[in-house]
Short mmCIF file of C-alpha atoms in Angstrom, two decimals:
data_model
loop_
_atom_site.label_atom_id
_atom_site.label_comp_id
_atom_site.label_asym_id
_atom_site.label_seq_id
_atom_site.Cartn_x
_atom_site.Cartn_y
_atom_site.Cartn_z
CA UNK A 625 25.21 -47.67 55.31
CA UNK A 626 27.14 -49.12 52.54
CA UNK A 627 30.78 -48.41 53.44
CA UNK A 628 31.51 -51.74 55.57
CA UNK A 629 31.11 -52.98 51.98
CA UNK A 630 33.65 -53.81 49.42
CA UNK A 631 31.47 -52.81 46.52
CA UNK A 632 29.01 -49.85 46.06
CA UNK A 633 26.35 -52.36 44.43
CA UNK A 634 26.34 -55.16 46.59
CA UNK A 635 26.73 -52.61 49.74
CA UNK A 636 23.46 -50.57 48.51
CA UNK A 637 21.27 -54.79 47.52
CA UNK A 638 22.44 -55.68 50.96
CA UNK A 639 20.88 -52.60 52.23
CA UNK A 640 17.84 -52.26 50.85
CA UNK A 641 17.40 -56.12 51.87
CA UNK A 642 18.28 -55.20 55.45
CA UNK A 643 15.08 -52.85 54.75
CA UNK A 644 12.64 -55.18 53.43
CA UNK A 645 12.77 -53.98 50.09
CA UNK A 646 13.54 -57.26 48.32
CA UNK A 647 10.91 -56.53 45.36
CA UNK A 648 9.33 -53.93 42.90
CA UNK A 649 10.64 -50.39 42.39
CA UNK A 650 13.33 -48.34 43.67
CA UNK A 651 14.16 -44.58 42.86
CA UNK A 652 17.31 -43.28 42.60
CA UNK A 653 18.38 -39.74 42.88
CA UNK A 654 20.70 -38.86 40.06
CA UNK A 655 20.12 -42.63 38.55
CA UNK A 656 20.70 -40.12 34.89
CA UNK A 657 23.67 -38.20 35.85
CA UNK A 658 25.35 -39.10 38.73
CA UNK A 659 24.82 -43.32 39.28
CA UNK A 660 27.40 -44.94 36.79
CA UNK A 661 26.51 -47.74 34.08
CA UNK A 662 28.69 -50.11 35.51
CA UNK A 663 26.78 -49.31 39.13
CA UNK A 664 23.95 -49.76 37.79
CA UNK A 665 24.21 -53.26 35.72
CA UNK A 666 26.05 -54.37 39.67
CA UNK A 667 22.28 -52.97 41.27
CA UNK A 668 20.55 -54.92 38.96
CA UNK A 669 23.05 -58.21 39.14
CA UNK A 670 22.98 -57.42 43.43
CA UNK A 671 19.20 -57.25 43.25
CA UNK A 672 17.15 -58.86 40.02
CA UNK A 673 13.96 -58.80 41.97
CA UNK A 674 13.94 -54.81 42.02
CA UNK A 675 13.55 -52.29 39.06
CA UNK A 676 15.51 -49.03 39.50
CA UNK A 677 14.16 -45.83 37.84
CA UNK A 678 15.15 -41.87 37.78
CA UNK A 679 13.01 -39.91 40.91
CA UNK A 680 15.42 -36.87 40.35
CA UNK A 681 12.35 -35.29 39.57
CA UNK A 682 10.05 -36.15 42.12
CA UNK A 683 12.93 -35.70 45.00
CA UNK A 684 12.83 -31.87 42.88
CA UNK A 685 9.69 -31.33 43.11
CA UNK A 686 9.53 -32.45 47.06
CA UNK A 687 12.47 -30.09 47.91
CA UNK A 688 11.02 -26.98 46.66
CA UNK A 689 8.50 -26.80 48.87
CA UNK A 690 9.33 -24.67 52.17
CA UNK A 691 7.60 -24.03 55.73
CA UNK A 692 8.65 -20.49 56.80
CA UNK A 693 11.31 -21.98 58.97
CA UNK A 694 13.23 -23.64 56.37
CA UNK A 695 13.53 -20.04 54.19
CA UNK A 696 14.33 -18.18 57.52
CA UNK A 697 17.27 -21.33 57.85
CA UNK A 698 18.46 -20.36 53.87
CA UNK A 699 18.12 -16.50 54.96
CA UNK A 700 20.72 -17.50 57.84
CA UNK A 701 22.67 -19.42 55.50
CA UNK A 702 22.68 -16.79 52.55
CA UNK A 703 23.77 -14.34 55.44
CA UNK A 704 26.69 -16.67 55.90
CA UNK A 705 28.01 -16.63 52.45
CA UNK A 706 26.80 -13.15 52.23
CA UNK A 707 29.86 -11.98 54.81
CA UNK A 708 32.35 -14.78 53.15
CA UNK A 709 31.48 -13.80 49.94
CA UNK A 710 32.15 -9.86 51.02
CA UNK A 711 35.30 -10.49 52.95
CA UNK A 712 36.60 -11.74 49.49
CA UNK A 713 35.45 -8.80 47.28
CA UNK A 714 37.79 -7.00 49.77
CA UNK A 715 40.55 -8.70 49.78
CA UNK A 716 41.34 -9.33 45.71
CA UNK A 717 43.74 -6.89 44.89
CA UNK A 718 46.88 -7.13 43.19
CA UNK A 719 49.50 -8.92 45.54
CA UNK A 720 47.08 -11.36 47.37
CA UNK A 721 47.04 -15.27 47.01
CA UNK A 722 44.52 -17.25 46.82
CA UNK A 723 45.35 -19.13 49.85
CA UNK A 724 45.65 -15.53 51.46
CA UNK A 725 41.87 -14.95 50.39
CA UNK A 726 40.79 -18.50 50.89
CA UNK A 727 42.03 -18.44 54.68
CA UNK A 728 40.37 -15.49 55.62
CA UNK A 729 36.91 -16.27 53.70
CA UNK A 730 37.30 -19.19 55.57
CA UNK A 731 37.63 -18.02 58.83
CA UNK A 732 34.61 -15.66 58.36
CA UNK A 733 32.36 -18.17 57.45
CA UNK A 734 33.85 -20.85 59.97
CA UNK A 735 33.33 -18.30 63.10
CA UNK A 736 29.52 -17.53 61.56
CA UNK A 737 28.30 -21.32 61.79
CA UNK A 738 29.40 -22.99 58.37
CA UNK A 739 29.41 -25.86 58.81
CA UNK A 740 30.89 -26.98 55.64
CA UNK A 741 32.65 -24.79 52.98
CA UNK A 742 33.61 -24.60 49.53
CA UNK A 743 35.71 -21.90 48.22
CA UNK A 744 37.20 -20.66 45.06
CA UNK A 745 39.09 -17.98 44.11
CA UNK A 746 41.72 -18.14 40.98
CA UNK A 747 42.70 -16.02 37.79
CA UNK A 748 43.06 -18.99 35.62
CA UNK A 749 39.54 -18.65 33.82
CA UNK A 750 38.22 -21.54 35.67
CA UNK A 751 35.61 -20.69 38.66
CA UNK A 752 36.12 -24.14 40.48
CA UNK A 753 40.19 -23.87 40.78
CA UNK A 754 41.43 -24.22 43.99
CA UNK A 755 43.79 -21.24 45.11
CA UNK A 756 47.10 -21.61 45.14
CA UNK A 757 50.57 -19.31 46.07
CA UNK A 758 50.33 -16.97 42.91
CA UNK A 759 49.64 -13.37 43.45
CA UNK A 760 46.90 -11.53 41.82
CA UNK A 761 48.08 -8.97 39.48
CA UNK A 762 46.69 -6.19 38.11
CA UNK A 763 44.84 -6.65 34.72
CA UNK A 764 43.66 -10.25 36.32
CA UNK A 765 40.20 -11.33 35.85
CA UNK A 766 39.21 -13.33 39.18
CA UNK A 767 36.57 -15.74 39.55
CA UNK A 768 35.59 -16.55 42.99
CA UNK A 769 32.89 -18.78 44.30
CA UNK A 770 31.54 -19.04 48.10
CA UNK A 771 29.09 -22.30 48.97
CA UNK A 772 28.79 -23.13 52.30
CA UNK A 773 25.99 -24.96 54.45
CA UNK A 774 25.26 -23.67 57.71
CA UNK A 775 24.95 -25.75 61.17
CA UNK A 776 21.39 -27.37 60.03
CA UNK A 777 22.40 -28.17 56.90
CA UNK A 778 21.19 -25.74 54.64
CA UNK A 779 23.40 -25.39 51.20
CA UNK A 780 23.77 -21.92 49.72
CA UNK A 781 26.54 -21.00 46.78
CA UNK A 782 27.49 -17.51 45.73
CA UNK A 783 30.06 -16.73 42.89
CA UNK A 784 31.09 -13.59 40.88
CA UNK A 785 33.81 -12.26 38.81
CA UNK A 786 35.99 -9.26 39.69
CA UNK A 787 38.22 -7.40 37.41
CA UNK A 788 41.73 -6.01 39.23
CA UNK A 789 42.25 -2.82 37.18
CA UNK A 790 41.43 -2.58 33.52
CA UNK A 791 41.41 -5.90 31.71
CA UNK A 792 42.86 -6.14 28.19
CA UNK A 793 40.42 -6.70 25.54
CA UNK A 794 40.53 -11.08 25.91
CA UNK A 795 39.81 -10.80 29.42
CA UNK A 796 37.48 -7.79 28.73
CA UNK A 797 35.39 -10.12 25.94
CA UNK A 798 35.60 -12.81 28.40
CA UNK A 799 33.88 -10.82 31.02
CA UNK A 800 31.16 -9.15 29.43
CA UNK A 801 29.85 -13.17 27.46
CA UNK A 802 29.37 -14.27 31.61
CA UNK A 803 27.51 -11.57 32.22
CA UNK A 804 25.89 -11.34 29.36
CA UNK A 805 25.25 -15.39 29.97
CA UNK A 806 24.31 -14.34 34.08
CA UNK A 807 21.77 -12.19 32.35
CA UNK A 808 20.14 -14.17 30.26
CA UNK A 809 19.86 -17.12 32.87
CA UNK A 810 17.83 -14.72 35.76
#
């Protein structure tokens, strides 16, 4: 909608003007955490007739409602991730890559229907690395992180962490606070 535009602000006013929506108020999704100041002062410049406010909440609220076929769509989904998410447990061992282990994640998902993919697997304490060429040794503490949506759409994420052979007593400390966190967040 707003892309044949040079800037987001005036691209989003011209929009909602090509709507009809010249007046009164306006939610935004993420208007708190995702919308930046300066976006927002060029909304209000773009469009002084309308008043912008959070509906983060209320967009929430809507989305966790579900008819049966929407949970049977996440099931499908989850199943999806599920395999991706298994093919990876199987293949971290000292010696792969990440972009050995990303490629064939990827092609499980892929040739089960997702649609779009996300996936992380590293040994550099950070669970949203991208892999790279280094091998995974023993003693390595892996995260690894499958989110994928599947052909309608639906978004599911799974993640873990996998030791390779006894950890030394950092990695070991590390380990057992995000489980420990896991634990207390279910």
């Amino acid at each position: 909608v707003v892309g044949k535009r040079d800037q987001l602000a005036a691209g989003v006013a011209a929009a909602l003007s090509d709507a009809g929506v010249t007046a009164g108020r306006v939610g935004v999704v993420g208007l708190h955490h995702i919308v930046t100041v300066g976006d927002l002062e060029g909304l209000t410049e773009c469009a002084p007739a309308l008043t912008f406010e959070d509906a983060t909440g209320l967009l929430a609220a809507i989305k966790q409602n579900k008819e049966p076929a929407e949970y049977r769509e996440l099931e499908a989904a989850a199943a999806i991730a599920d395999e991706g998410f298994r093919v990876l447990r199987d293949r971290i061992r000292p010696g792969a890559t990440g972009w050995e282990i990303y490629g064939e994640v990827e092609r499980a998902v892929r040739s089960r229907g997702a649609r779009e993919a996300l996936i992380f697997v590293t040994a550099d304490g950070s669970f949203v690395s991208r892999p790279g060429p280094e091998q995974f040794r023993a003693g390595d503490l892996v995260t690894a992180y499958v989110e994928i949506s599947n052909a309608n759409g639906y978004w599911v994420e799974r993640a873990g962490l996998f030791a390779i052979g006894e950890l030394d007593a950092p990695r070991e400390q590390l380990a057992q606070a995000c489980l420990a966190a896991m634990e207390d967040a279910s």
